[in-house]
Structures are given as C-alpha cells and as structure tokens.
Amino acid sequence: MESEGRVLDEAKLDTAIADLLREEESEDPEPAAEPAKPKAAFPVLPEQAEMDEEAQTRNSGLAATLRQKWAELSGAA
C-alpha cells in the first residue's frame, strides 16, 4: 500500500528554503565583535624552599613517629 508519488517542484522548494534562511538571519542579528578573552591567570606556586620546609616539619618529631607506627600497625609499611 504505497501512496502515489508526487512531483517535486524544485523552484518552490528553493524559495521555501531561502525564506527560512532569511527569517533566521533577521531573528539573529550579527553579534558585536567578540570581547577579548581575559589572559589566563596562573596560580602563585610556593617556592621549592617553602615546600622543603613543610616536608621537614611534617616528617620530623612526634607526629612522624606516630604516623610511622600507625602505618606499621596497619600493615602499610
């Protein structure tokens, strides 16, 4: 049960497409010049000396001993 074929009117189709394109253009006016993208701001990283100091204070003293014992008891060391 096929429906009867229709003849394609290419001129009518082209006109309809052109009308649709014109409507889209009138609805979306051209955007103004894109604003300049802001420069990427990089985070301020600590100096290596500061990182070394933190590592020394963390790995020394009673806290380090307790962490080591905890790791041994947990079976991680």
PDB file of C-alpha atoms in Angstrom, residues 16-29:
ATOM      1  CA  ALA A  16      10.910  27.946   0.854  1.00  0.00           C
ATOM      2  CA  ILE A  17      14.499  27.270   1.937  1.00  0.00           C
ATOM      3  CA  ALA A  18      15.541  30.835   1.072  1.00  0.00           C
ATOM      4  CA  ASP A  19      12.617  32.219   3.086  1.00  0.00           C
ATOM      5  CA  LEU A  20      13.572  30.127   6.101  1.00  0.00           C
ATOM      6  CA  LEU A  21      17.180  31.276   5.900  1.00  0.00           C
ATOM      7  CA  ARG A  22      16.119  34.919   5.669  1.00  0.00           C
ATOM      8  CA  GLU A  23      13.895  34.505   8.737  1.00  0.00           C
ATOM      9  CA  GLU A  24      16.777  33.031  10.732  1.00  0.00           C
ATOM     10  CA  GLU A  25      19.065  35.881   9.715  1.00  0.00           C
ATOM     11  CA  SER A  26      16.562  38.526  10.754  1.00  0.00           C
ATOM     12  CA  GLU A  27      15.986  36.893  14.161  1.00  0.00           C
ATOM     13  CA  ASP A  28      19.692  36.568  14.989  1.00  0.00           C
ATOM     14  CA  PRO A  29      21.397  39.885  14.404  1.00  0.00           C
TER      15      PRO A  29
END
